[in-house]
XYZ file of C-alpha atoms in Angstrom:
340
model
C 0.000 0.000 0.000
C 2.847 2.318 0.904
C 4.574 1.781 -2.467
C 1.303 2.279 -4.328
C 0.932 5.734 -2.743
C 4.505 6.594 -3.668
C 3.852 5.419 -7.232
C 0.741 7.588 -7.617
C 2.502 10.596 -6.106
C 5.365 10.166 -8.557
C 2.911 9.743 -11.453
C 1.121 12.984 -10.537
C 4.447 14.820 -10.359
C 5.534 13.528 -13.767
C 2.138 14.468 -15.256
C 2.483 17.971 -13.823
C 5.925 18.384 -15.418
C 4.576 17.037 -18.718
C 1.612 19.422 -18.628
C 3.938 22.339 -17.897
C 6.162 21.362 -20.838
C 3.155 20.924 -23.168
C 1.731 24.295 -22.184
C 5.070 26.029 -22.763
C 5.373 24.403 -26.193
C 1.891 25.668 -27.042
C 2.843 29.122 -25.784
C 5.959 29.200 -27.959
C 3.878 28.147 -30.973
C 1.292 30.850 -30.168
C 3.985 33.525 -29.882
C 5.391 32.372 -33.229
C 1.861 32.716 -34.685
C 1.716 28.979 -35.343
C -1.847 28.913 -34.051
C -2.653 25.430 -35.419
C 0.133 23.849 -33.336
C -0.790 25.937 -30.296
C -4.436 24.921 -30.601
C -3.573 21.263 -31.024
C -1.264 21.185 -28.008
C -3.408 23.310 -25.737
C -6.593 21.393 -26.563
C -5.055 18.167 -25.239
C -3.925 19.895 -22.043
C -7.266 21.678 -21.678
C -9.165 18.407 -21.830
C -7.145 17.274 -18.802
C -8.070 20.439 -16.881
C -5.087 22.756 -17.437
C -6.816 26.129 -16.958
C -4.063 28.060 -18.739
C -4.550 25.865 -21.796
C -8.327 26.313 -21.576
C -7.878 30.090 -21.624
C -5.443 29.821 -24.551
C -7.864 27.714 -26.592
C -10.686 30.125 -25.749
C -8.645 33.104 -26.931
C -7.823 31.401 -30.229
C -11.514 30.720 -30.893
C -12.628 34.132 -29.685
C -10.154 36.056 -31.841
C -10.333 33.678 -34.794
C -6.579 33.026 -34.864
C -5.935 30.431 -37.561
C -9.549 29.270 -37.259
C -12.951 30.769 -37.927
C -13.987 32.965 -35.008
C -16.309 31.005 -32.736
C -17.389 32.963 -29.625
C -19.709 30.147 -28.535
C -16.820 27.664 -28.473
C -14.650 30.254 -26.728
C -17.283 30.714 -24.023
C -17.320 26.983 -23.312
C -13.554 26.851 -22.840
C -13.636 29.941 -20.628
C -16.430 28.277 -18.637
C -14.307 25.147 -18.121
C -11.389 27.192 -16.770
C -13.705 29.461 -14.775
C -15.384 26.477 -13.116
C -11.923 25.235 -12.127
C -11.273 28.588 -10.426
C -9.230 30.561 -12.954
C -9.890 34.258 -12.194
C -9.015 35.541 -15.675
C -11.432 33.015 -17.241
C -14.134 34.025 -14.759
C -13.648 37.646 -15.786
C -13.770 36.837 -19.508
C -16.870 34.700 -19.126
C -18.576 37.468 -17.154
C -17.688 39.943 -19.903
C -19.190 37.611 -22.522
C -22.439 37.399 -20.553
C -22.457 41.163 -20.208
C -21.985 41.695 -23.949
C -23.986 38.682 -25.156
C -20.934 37.354 -26.977
C -21.090 33.590 -27.538
C -23.851 33.349 -24.913
C -27.242 34.976 -24.396
C -26.852 38.345 -22.612
C -27.432 37.869 -18.906
C -26.493 40.538 -16.365
C -27.157 38.214 -13.422
C -24.693 35.631 -14.759
C -22.200 38.376 -15.509
C -22.384 39.554 -11.902
C -22.027 35.977 -10.626
C -18.766 35.450 -12.519
C -17.430 38.955 -11.875
C -17.983 38.302 -8.169
C -15.981 35.057 -8.271
C -13.081 36.810 -9.998
C -13.375 39.883 -7.763
C -13.191 37.765 -4.631
C -9.880 36.425 -5.944
C -8.608 39.995 -6.108
C -8.814 40.683 -9.850
C -9.061 44.504 -10.078
C -10.823 44.532 -13.451
C -13.558 42.298 -12.047
C -13.833 44.431 -8.913
C -14.231 47.499 -11.118
C -16.936 45.882 -13.252
C -18.756 44.626 -10.179
C -18.698 48.151 -8.780
C -20.233 49.492 -12.003
C -22.972 46.850 -11.916
C -23.895 47.870 -8.365
C -23.729 51.537 -9.345
C -26.128 51.080 -12.267
C -28.201 48.252 -10.811
C -27.488 45.845 -13.676
C -27.967 42.231 -12.581
C -28.124 43.251 -8.917
C -30.123 45.523 -6.647
C -28.700 49.019 -7.114
C -26.436 50.014 -4.215
C -24.003 52.931 -4.048
C -22.624 51.417 -0.849
C -21.713 48.139 -2.590
C -20.458 50.064 -5.612
C -18.140 52.067 -3.361
C -16.901 48.885 -1.673
C -15.829 47.191 -4.899
C -14.612 50.308 -6.682
C -12.415 51.156 -3.694
C -10.965 47.631 -3.706
C -9.964 48.029 -7.349
C -8.772 51.602 -6.750
C -6.465 50.417 -3.972
C -4.835 48.083 -6.501
C -4.100 51.031 -8.780
C -6.861 50.678 -11.374
C -7.257 54.237 -12.790
C -10.844 53.751 -14.000
C -11.841 52.542 -10.531
C -10.001 55.445 -8.895
C -11.954 57.854 -11.079
C -15.336 56.227 -10.413
C -14.680 55.929 -6.668
C -13.755 59.622 -6.710
C -17.108 60.437 -8.316
C -18.895 58.604 -5.486
C -17.054 60.665 -2.862
C -17.675 63.886 -4.805
C -21.408 63.246 -5.185
C -21.975 61.785 -1.681
C -23.081 58.455 -3.124
C -22.631 55.528 -0.751
C -21.503 57.807 2.070
C -20.992 61.453 3.066
C -19.385 63.845 0.606
C -15.597 63.910 0.913
C -14.005 66.268 -1.601
C -10.499 65.687 -0.251
C -10.794 61.931 -0.776
C -12.338 62.563 -4.200
C -9.454 64.852 -5.154
C -6.873 62.327 -3.935
C -8.443 59.567 -6.046
C -8.792 61.809 -9.096
C -5.121 62.735 -8.747
C -4.064 59.071 -8.663
C -6.060 58.322 -11.820
C -5.067 61.589 -13.528
C -1.380 60.817 -13.063
C -2.010 57.528 -14.891
C -3.472 59.408 -17.845
C -7.214 59.062 -17.183
C -8.649 62.137 -18.915
C -12.003 62.004 -17.091
C -10.122 62.158 -13.787
C -7.987 65.008 -15.127
C -11.173 66.894 -15.998
C -12.737 66.301 -12.565
C -9.530 67.437 -10.893
C -9.563 70.607 -12.999
C -13.177 71.256 -12.020
C -12.398 70.882 -8.317
C -9.475 73.302 -8.564
C -11.526 75.774 -10.621
C -14.567 75.669 -8.341
C -13.099 78.348 -6.040
C -13.349 81.030 -8.698
C -11.036 84.010 -8.392
C -8.515 82.269 -6.152
C -5.281 82.396 -8.104
C -3.740 79.559 -6.095
C -6.333 77.134 -7.521
C -6.510 78.513 -11.054
C -3.020 77.448 -12.076
C -3.514 73.718 -11.408
C -7.048 73.945 -12.821
C -5.734 75.254 -16.137
C -2.951 72.703 -16.129
C -5.324 69.759 -15.758
C -7.836 71.232 -18.225
C -5.060 71.546 -20.817
C -3.765 68.047 -20.162
C -7.224 66.487 -20.588
C -8.040 68.664 -23.608
C -4.769 67.810 -25.325
C -5.650 64.118 -24.916
C -8.979 64.479 -26.742
C -11.416 64.837 -23.832
C -14.087 66.929 -25.566
C -15.718 68.120 -22.328
C -12.337 69.428 -21.199
C -11.846 71.097 -24.577
C -15.207 72.832 -24.256
C -14.743 73.926 -20.643
C -11.203 75.170 -21.311
C -12.558 77.219 -24.216
C -15.166 78.788 -21.942
C -12.452 79.773 -19.441
C -10.515 81.514 -22.223
C -13.686 83.093 -23.604
C -14.843 84.458 -20.246
C -11.444 85.262 -18.764
C -12.238 83.089 -15.738
C -9.139 81.499 -14.204
C -7.239 82.537 -17.331
C -6.458 85.665 -19.298
C -9.228 86.338 -21.785
C -8.081 84.902 -25.116
C -10.772 84.686 -27.798
C -8.588 83.173 -30.550
C -7.520 80.379 -28.196
C -11.123 79.896 -27.066
C -12.092 79.565 -30.730
C -9.470 76.843 -31.306
C -10.749 74.657 -28.450
C -14.410 75.258 -29.312
C -13.681 74.235 -32.891
C -11.999 70.994 -31.780
C -14.844 70.033 -29.478
C -17.476 71.089 -32.024
C -15.817 69.021 -34.760
C -16.202 65.972 -32.504
C -19.920 66.583 -31.988
C -20.074 68.446 -28.663
C -23.426 70.272 -28.831
C -22.648 73.089 -26.368
C -19.329 73.737 -28.101
C -21.138 73.906 -31.437
C -23.647 76.385 -30.012
C -20.890 78.557 -28.492
C -18.902 78.400 -31.726
C -21.986 79.619 -33.577
C -22.128 82.647 -31.287
C -18.452 83.405 -31.918
C -19.049 83.526 -35.685
C -22.353 85.383 -35.355
C -20.891 88.204 -33.264
C -17.326 88.197 -34.603
C -15.653 87.177 -31.362
C -12.045 86.266 -32.104
C -12.955 85.622 -35.726
C -14.410 87.482 -38.708
C -18.213 87.621 -38.634
C -19.725 84.858 -40.769
C -23.502 84.414 -40.522
C -23.611 81.290 -42.732
C -21.019 79.475 -40.610
C -22.783 80.691 -37.478
C -26.079 79.212 -38.680
C -24.383 75.960 -39.659
C -23.021 75.397 -36.140
C -26.279 76.512 -34.514
C -28.257 74.007 -36.593
C -25.778 71.223 -35.826
C -25.937 72.065 -32.120
C -29.724 71.858 -32.163
C -29.575 68.555 -34.025
C -27.305 67.259 -31.245
C -29.613 68.374 -28.443
C -28.816 72.035 -27.816
C -31.346 74.869 -27.832
C -32.882 76.170 -31.075
C -30.832 78.607 -33.172
C -31.361 82.300 -32.508
C -34.413 83.492 -34.476
C -32.561 86.532 -35.823
C -29.850 84.217 -37.170
C -32.301 81.902 -38.918
C -34.178 84.802 -40.520
C -31.041 86.783 -41.392
C -31.632 88.249 -44.855
C -27.897 88.076 -45.615
C -28.274 84.295 -45.863
C -29.795 83.450 -49.247
C -32.317 80.697 -49.969
C -29.605 78.875 -51.897
C -27.294 78.968 -48.875
C -30.111 77.717 -46.631
C -30.672 74.786 -48.975
C -26.942 74.023 -49.087
C -26.723 74.154 -45.283
C -29.651 71.782 -44.891
C -27.888 69.191 -47.051
C -24.604 69.764 -45.238
C -26.269 69.226 -41.838
C -27.823 65.959 -43.029
C -24.452 64.593 -44.172
C -22.306 65.957 -41.350
C -20.284 63.438 -39.312
C -18.059 64.057 -36.267
C -14.337 64.186 -36.915
C -11.491 62.733 -34.917
C -9.578 65.493 -33.181
C -5.835 65.868 -33.682
C -5.650 66.791 -29.989
C -2.641 69.055 -30.336
C -1.572 71.859 -28.055
C -3.183 75.275 -28.210
């Protein structure tokens, strides 16, 4: 009996070494883009319960690497690894339930798998679980639970979670308002390049209007977010330059940022840009261009164009007709996001 136990222990050890070697061979094939060999090797290991191999096979089917993309097959392999406790597979399976990719969309199942991965400390799963509690998707809505999971992910350095946890503290959701804690979290995320956090940080610094000590960092964070294509930051920075609040009044610079945000479809920027052209602020007066941006702004949800602009006799019937066609065909542009 004693020797039989030793034999089985030795057999398990040898199998473990063999599985490790097989997985590594599959990984080398995958890295060399020999997906057929990787799939063949990993499939054998996956059938014996190697969760890393299961995840590898799932990724090949999901991305269609060397095979026809098959999200349903991918979901089954993720499920096998997830059931065996692999946190990354649990996260991927949850994401597939959330998106309805390879499985029927099911927020409750998404939450169930996000929770399993989150409890293993996966920050992405903790973040997603926090969002589900925040929005009430698949669970009873709870700011308190949202704060709990978002803070867990934030403590692990996830910038999106830091930003969203900061919003909770700023808006007194899930607890009392704490602007200092909100600012600290926004700063952590902003320093990692999260433009929404950079914008919120700018807003907090700019909220004490007229205090020079806060205006400098406010402008700095507004510029940083604007230069990285955050259209709300572009619009708000333009308004600061236009009004002379927290910055020297600079209409040409305001026009540049309004134009960038307007080109990307920001309705309030389009409306403000219309006013700049209508009244010749920082630019030569141009009633046709003013009407164009006012009509686009209204199409995107802003208030109706000024009646005097619409009925302006300097705009001919032909120009009105041309503008109508232009508005119908207009599409947002990608911003170059350069300095200004």
